[in-house]
PDB file of C-alpha atoms in Angstrom:
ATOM      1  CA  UNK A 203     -14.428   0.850   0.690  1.00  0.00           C
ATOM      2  CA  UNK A 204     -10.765   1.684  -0.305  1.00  0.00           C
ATOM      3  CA  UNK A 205     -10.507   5.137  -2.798  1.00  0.00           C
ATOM      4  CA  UNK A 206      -7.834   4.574  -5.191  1.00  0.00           C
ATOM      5  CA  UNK A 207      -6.155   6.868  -3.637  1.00  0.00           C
ATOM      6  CA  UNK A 208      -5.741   4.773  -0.628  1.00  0.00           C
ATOM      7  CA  UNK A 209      -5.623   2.046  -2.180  1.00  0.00           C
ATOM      8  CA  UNK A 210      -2.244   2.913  -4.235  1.00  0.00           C
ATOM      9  CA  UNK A 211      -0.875   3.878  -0.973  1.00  0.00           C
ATOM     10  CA  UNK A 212      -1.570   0.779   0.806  1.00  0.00           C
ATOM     11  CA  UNK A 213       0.619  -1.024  -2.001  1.00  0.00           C
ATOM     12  CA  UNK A 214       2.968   1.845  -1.703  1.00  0.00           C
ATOM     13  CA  UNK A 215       4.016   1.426   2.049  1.00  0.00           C
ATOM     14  CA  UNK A 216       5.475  -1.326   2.727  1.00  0.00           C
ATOM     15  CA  UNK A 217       6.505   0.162   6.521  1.00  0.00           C
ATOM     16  CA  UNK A 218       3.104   0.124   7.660  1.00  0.00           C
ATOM     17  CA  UNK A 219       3.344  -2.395   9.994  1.00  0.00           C
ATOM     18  CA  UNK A 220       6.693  -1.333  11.542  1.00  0.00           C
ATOM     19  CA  UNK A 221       4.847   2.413  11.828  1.00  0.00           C
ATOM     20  CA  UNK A 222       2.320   1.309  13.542  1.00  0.00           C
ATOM     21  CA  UNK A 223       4.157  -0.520  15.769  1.00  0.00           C
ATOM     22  CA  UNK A 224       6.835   2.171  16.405  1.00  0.00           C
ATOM     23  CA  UNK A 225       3.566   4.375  17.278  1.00  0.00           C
ATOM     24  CA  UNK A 226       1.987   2.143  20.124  1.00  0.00           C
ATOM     25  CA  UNK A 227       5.539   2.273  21.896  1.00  0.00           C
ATOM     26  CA  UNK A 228       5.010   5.886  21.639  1.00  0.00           C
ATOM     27  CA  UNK A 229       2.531   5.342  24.615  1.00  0.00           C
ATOM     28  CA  UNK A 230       4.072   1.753  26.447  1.00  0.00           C
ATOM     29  CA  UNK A 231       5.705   2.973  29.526  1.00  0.00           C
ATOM     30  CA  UNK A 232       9.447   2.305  28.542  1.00  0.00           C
ATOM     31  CA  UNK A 233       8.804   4.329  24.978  1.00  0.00           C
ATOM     32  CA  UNK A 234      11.458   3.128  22.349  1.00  0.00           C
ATOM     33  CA  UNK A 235      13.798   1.183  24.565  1.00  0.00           C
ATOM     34  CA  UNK A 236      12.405  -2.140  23.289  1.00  0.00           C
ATOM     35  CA  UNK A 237      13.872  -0.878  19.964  1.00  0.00           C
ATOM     36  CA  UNK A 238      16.872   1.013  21.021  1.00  0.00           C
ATOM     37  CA  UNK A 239      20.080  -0.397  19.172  1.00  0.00           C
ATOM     38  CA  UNK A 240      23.707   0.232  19.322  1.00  0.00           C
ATOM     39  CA  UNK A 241      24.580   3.819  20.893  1.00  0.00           C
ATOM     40  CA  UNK A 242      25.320   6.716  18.782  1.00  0.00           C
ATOM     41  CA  UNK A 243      26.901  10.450  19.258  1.00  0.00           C
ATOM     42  CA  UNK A 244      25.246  12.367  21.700  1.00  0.00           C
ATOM     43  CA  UNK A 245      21.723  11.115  22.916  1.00  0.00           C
ATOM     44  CA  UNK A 246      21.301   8.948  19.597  1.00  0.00           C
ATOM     45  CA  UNK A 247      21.285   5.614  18.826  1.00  0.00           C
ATOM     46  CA  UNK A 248      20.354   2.687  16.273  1.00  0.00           C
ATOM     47  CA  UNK A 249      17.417   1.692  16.112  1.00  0.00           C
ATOM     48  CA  UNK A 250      16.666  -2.202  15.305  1.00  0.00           C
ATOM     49  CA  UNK A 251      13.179  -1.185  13.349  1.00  0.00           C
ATOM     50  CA  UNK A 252      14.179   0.358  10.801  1.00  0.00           C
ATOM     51  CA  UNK A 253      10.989   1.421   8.692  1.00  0.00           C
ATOM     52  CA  UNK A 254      11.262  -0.355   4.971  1.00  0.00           C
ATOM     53  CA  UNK A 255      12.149   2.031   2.215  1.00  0.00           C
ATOM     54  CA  UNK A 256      13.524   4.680   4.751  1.00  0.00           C
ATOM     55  CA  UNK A 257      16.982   4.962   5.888  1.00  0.00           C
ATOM     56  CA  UNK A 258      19.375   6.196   8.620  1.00  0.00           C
ATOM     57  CA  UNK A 259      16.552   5.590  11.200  1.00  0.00           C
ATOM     58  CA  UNK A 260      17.379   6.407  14.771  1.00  0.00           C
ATOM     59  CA  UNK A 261      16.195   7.104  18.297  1.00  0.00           C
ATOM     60  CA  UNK A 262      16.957  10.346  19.940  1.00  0.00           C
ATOM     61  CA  UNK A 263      16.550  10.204  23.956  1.00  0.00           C
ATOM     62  CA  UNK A 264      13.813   8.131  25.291  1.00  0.00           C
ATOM     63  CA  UNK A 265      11.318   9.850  23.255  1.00  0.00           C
ATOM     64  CA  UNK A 266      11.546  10.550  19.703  1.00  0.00           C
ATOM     65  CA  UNK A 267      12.322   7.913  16.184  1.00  0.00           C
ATOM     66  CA  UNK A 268      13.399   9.300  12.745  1.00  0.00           C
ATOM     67  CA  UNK A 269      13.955   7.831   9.574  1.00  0.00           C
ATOM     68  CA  UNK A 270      14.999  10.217   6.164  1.00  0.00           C
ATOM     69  CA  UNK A 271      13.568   9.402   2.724  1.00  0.00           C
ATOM     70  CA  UNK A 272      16.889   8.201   0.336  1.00  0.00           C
ATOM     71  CA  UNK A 273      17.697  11.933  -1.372  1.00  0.00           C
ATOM     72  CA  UNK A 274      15.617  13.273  -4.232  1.00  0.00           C
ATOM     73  CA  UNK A 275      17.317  15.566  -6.594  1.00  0.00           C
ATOM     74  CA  UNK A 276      14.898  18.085  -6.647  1.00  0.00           C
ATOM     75  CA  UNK A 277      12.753  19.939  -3.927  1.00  0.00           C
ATOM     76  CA  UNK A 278       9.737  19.449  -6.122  1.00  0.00           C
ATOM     77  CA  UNK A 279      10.292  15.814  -6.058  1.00  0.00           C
ATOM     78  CA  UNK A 280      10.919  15.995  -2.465  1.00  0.00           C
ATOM     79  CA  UNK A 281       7.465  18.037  -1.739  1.00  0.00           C
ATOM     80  CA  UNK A 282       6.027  15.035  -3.917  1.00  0.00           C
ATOM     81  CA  UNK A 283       7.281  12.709  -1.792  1.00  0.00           C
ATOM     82  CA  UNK A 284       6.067  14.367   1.133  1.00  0.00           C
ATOM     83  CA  UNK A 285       2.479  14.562   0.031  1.00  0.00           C
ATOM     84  CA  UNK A 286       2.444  10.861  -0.827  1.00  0.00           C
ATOM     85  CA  UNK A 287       4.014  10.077   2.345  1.00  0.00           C
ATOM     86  CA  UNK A 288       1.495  12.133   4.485  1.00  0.00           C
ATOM     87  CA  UNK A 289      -1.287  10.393   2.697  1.00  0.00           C
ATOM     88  CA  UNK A 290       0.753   6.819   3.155  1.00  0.00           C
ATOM     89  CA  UNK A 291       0.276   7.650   7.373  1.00  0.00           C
ATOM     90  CA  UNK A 292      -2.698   8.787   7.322  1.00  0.00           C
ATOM     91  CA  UNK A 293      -4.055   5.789   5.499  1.00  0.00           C
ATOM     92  CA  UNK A 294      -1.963   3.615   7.172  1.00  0.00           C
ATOM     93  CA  UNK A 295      -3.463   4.458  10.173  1.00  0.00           C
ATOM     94  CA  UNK A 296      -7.007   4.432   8.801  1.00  0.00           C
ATOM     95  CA  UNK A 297      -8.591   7.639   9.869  1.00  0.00           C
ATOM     96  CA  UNK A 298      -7.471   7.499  13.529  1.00  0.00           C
ATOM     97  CA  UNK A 299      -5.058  10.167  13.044  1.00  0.00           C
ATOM     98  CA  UNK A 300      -5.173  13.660  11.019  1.00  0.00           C
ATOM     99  CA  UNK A 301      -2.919  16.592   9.464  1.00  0.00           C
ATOM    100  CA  UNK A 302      -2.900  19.539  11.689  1.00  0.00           C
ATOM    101  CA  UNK A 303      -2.996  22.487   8.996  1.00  0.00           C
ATOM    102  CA  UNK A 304      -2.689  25.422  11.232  1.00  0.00           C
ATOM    103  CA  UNK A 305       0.568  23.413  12.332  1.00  0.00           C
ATOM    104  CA  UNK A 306       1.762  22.465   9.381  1.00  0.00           C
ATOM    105  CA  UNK A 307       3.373  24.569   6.481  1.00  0.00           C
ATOM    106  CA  UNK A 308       4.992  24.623   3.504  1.00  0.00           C
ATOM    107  CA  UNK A 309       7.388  21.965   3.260  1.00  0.00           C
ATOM    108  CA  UNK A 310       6.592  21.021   6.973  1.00  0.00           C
ATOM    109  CA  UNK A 311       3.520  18.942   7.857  1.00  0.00           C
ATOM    110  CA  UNK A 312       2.274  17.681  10.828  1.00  0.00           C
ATOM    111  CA  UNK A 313       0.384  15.095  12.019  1.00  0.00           C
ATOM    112  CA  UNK A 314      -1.410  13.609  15.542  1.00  0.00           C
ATOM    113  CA  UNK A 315      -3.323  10.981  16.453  1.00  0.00           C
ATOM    114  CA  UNK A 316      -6.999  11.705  17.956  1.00  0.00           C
ATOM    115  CA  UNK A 317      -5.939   9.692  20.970  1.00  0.00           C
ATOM    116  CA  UNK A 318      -2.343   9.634  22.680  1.00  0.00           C
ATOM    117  CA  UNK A 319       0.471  11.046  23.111  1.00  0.00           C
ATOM    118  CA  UNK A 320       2.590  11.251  19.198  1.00  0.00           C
ATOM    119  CA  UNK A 321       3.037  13.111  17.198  1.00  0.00           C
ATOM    120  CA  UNK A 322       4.523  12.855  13.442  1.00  0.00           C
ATOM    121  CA  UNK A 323       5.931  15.512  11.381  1.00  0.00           C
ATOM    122  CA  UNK A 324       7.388  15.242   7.893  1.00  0.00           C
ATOM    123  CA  UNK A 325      10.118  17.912   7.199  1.00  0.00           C
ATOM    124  CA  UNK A 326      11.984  18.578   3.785  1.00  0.00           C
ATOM    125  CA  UNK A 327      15.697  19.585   4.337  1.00  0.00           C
ATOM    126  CA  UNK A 328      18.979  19.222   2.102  1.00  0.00           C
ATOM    127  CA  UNK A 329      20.942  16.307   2.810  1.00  0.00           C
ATOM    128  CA  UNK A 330      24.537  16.342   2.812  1.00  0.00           C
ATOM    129  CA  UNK A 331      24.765  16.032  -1.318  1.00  0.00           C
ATOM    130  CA  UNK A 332      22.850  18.985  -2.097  1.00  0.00           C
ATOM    131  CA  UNK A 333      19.830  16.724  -2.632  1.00  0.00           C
ATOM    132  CA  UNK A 334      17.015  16.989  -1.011  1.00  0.00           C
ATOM    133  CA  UNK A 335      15.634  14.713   2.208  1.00  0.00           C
ATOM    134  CA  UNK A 336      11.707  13.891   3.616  1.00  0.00           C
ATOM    135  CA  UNK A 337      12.770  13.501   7.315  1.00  0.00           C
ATOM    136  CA  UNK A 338       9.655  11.811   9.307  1.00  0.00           C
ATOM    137  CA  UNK A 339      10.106  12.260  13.000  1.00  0.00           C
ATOM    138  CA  UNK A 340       7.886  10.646  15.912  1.00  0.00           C
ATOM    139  CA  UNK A 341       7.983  11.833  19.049  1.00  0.00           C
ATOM    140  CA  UNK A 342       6.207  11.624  22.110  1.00  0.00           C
ATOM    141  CA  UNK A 343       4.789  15.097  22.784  1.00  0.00           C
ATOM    142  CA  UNK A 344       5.321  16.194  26.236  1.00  0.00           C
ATOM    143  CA  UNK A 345       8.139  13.997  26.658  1.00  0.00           C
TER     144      UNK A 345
END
């Protein structure tokens, strides 16, 4: 059984399926090429899974996909958003991966699955506007 909790965030995420799928490349043997779009600056590109709800989503080398949050006008809001979005992952990837607290910190959490190789972390930084951003970042650790 769902807690309401969960349950809110299952209607809430509407990038659950894309996640999930973004995280089992995270182990496939050619990573995030399946998903790699037109080239960007340096060792960026486009991605063509973009996660619903995020935006400027990207792929950085061979091994890491990040999407920001669209800017919140307040850091409060943005630490908010980062506690619903850490319980949106976790229940999104029902109970198979957990917060690592003695890795994570204030406005920096940190997540891992209890089998392969990501990792996610959800950072708060100021966007361009002086508002604030939830940057979530998967990577492949080791990579």
């Amino acid at each position: 059984a769902l807690t309401a909790g969960a349950a809110l965030a299952q209607d809430a995420a509407p990038y659950y399926g894309d996640l999930k799928r973004v995280a089992s490349l995270a182990s496939a043997r050619d990573r995030f090429a399946s998903i790699a779009g037109k080239p960007r600056e340096g060792n960026f590109s486009d991605t063509v899974l973009p996660l619903s709800g995020w935006k400027d989503c990207s792929l950085y080398g061979s091994g890491m996909y990040t999407c920001d949050s669209p800017g919140l006008p307040t850091k409060n809001e943005a630490e908010k958003a980062q506690a619903r979005a850490t319980d949106e992952i976790l229940s999104c990837f029902a109970g198979s991966w957990l917060e690592i607290k003695d890795r994570s910190s204030p406005g920096y959490v940190v997540l891992h699955p209890a089998r392969g190789p990501a990792s996610i972390t959800l950072s708060i930084d100021e966007g361009d506007s002086k508002d604030f951003i939830l940057r979530m970042t998967l990577f492949v650790r080791g990579s």
